[in-house]
mmCIF file of C-alpha atoms in Angstrom:
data_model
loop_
_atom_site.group_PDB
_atom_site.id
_atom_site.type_symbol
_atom_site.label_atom_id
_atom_site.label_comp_id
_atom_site.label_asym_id
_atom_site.label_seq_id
_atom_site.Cartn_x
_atom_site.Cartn_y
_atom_site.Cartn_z
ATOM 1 C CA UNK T 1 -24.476 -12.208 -5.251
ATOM 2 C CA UNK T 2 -22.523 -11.426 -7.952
ATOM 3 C CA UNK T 3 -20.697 -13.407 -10.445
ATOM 4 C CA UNK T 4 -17.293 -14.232 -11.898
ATOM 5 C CA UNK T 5 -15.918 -16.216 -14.944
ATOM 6 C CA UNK T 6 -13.461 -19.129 -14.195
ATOM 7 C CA UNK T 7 -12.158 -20.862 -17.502
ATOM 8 C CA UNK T 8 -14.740 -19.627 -19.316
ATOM 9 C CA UNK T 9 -17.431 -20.712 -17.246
ATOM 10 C CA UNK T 10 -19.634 -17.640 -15.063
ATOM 11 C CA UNK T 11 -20.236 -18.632 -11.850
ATOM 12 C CA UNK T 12 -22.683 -16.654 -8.817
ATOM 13 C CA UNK T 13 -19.955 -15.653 -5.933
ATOM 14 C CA UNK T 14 -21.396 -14.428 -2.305
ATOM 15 C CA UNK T 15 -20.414 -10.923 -1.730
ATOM 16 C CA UNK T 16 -20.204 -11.458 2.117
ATOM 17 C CA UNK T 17 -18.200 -8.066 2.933
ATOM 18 C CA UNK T 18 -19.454 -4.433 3.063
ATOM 19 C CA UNK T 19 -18.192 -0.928 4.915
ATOM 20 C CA UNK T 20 -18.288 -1.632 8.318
ATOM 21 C CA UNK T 21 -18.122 -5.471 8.101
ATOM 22 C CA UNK T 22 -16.303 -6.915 11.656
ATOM 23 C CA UNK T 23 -13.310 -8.469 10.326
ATOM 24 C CA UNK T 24 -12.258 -11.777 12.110
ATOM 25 C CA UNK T 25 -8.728 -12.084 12.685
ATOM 26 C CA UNK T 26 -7.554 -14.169 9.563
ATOM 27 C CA UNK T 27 -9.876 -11.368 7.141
ATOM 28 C CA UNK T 28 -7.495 -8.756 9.217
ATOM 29 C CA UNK T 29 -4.365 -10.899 8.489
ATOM 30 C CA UNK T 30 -5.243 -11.138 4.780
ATOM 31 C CA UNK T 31 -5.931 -7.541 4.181
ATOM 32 C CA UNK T 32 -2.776 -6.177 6.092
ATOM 33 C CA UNK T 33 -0.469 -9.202 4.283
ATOM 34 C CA UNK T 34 -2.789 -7.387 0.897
ATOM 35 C CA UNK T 35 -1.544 -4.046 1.837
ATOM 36 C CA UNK T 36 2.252 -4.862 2.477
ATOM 37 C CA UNK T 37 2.582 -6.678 -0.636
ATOM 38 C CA UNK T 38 0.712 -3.476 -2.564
ATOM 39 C CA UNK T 39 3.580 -1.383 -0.729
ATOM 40 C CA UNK T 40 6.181 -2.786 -1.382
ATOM 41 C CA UNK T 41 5.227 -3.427 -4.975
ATOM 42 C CA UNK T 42 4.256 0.445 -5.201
ATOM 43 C CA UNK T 43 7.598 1.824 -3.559
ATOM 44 C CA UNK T 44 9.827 -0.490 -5.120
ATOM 45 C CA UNK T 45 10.849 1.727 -7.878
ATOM 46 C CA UNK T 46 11.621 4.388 -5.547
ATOM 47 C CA UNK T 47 14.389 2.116 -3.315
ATOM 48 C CA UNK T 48 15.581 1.320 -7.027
ATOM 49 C CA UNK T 49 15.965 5.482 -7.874
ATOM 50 C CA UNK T 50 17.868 5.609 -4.594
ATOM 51 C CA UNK T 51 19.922 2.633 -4.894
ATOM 52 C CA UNK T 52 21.001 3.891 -8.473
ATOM 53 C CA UNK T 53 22.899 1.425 -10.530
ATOM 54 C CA UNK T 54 23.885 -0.744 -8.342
ATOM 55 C CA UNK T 55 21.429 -2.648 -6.997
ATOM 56 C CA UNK T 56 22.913 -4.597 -4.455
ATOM 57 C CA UNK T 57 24.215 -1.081 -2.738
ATOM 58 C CA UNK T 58 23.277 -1.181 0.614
ATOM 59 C CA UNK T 59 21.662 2.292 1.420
ATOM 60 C CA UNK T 60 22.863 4.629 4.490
ATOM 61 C CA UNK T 61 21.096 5.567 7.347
ATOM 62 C CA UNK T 62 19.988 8.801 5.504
ATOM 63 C CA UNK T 63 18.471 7.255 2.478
ATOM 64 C CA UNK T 64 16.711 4.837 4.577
ATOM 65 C CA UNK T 65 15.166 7.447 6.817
ATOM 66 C CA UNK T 66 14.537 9.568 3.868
ATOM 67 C CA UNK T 67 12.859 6.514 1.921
ATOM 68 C CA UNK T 68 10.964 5.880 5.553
ATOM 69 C CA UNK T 69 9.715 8.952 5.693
ATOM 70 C CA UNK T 70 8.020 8.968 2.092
ATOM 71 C CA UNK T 71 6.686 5.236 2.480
ATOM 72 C CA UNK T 72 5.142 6.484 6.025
ATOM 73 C CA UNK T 73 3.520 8.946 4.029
ATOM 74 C CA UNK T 74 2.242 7.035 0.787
ATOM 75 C CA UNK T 75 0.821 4.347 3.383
ATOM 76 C CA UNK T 76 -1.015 7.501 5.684
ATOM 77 C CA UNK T 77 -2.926 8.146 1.927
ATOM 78 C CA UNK T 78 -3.015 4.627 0.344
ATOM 79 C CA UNK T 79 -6.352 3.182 -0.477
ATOM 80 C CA UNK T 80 -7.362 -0.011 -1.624
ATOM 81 C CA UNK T 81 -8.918 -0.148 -5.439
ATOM 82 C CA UNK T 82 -7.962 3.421 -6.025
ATOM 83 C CA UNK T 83 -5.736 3.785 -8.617
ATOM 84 C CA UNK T 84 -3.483 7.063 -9.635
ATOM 85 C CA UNK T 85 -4.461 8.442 -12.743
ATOM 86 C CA UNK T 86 -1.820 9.943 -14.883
ATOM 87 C CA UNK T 87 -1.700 12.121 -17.222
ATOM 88 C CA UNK T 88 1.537 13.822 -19.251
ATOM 89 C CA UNK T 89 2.082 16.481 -16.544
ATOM 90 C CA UNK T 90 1.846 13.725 -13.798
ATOM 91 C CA UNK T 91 0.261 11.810 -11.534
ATOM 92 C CA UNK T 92 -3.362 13.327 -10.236
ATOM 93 C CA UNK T 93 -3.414 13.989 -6.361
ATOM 94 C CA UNK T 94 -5.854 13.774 -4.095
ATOM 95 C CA UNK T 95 -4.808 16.542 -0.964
ATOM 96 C CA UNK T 96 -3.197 13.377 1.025
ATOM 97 C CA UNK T 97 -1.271 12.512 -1.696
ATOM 98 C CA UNK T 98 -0.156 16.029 -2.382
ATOM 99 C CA UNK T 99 0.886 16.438 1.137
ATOM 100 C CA UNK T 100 2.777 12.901 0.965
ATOM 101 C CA UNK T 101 4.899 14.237 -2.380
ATOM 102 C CA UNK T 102 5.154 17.445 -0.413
ATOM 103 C CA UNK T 103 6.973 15.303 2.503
ATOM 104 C CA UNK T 104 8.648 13.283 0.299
ATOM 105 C CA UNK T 105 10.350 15.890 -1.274
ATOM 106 C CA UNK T 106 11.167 18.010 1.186
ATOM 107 C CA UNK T 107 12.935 14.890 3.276
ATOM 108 C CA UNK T 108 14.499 14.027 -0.291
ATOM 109 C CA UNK T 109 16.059 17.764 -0.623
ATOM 110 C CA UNK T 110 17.247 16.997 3.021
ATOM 111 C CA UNK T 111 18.869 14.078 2.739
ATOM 112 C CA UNK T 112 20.525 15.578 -0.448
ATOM 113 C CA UNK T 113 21.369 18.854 0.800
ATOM 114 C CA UNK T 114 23.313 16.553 4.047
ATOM 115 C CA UNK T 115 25.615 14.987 1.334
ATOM 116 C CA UNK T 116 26.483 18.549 -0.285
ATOM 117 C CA UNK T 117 24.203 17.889 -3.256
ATOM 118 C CA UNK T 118 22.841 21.580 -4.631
ATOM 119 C CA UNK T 119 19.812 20.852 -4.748
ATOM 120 C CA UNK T 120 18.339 24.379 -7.281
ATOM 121 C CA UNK T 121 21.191 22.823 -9.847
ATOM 122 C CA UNK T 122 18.871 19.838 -10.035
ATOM 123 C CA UNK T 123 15.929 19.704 -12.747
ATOM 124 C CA UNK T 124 12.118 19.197 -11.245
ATOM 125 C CA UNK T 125 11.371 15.997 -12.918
ATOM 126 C CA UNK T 126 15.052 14.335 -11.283
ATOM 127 C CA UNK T 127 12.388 14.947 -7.824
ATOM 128 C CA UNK T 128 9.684 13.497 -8.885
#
């Protein structure tokens, strides 16, 4: 058991779930619905970098494969409860998430170099 305040008031809570607990099918629904809405509220800031002023610009193919690619690889790494700390030279990464900016950047420079962009003229932060 373990307990929780509501209004005020602390209350005892079961604490019926534990590694390796059998989810039943709505527990399943609930986490992956959990995990959706925690990716899309994660990666929304990097459609809005894409999209660029104009947020009702609908992207190309390229930006959405690029933007694909990078969500595929911040979901491979994402963990519930763990949150990125950060610090004034940037976010800490775990080898996962290193390997996911890695990817991301790469298909970034890609999709860049494709529309003619030079991509050494830009400045290492305009990446990240």
């Amino acid at each position: 058991m373990e307990q929780i305040i509501i209004q005020g008031v602390t209350f005892n809570v079961p604490t019926p779930y534990a590694e390796g607990h059998a989810l039943r099918a709505n527990e399943a629904n609930a986490l992956n619905q959990l995990l959706h809405e925690n990716l899309r509220n994660n990666f929304a800031s990097k459609v809005k970098a894409v999209r660029g002023e104009d947020a009702n610009r609908n992207l190309d193919a390229d930006e959405v494969q690029s933007l694909q690619e990078a969500l595929d690889a911040y979901a491979a790494g994402y963990e519930f409860g763990v949150r990125a700390v950060r610090s004034s030279s940037g976010p800490s990464l775990n080898a996962i998430d290193r390997e996911a900016m890695s990817l991301a950047k790469a298909a970034i420079k890609a999709a860049l170099r494709k529309k003619g962009y030079d991509v050494k003229s830009l400045d290492k932060g305009d990446l990240e």
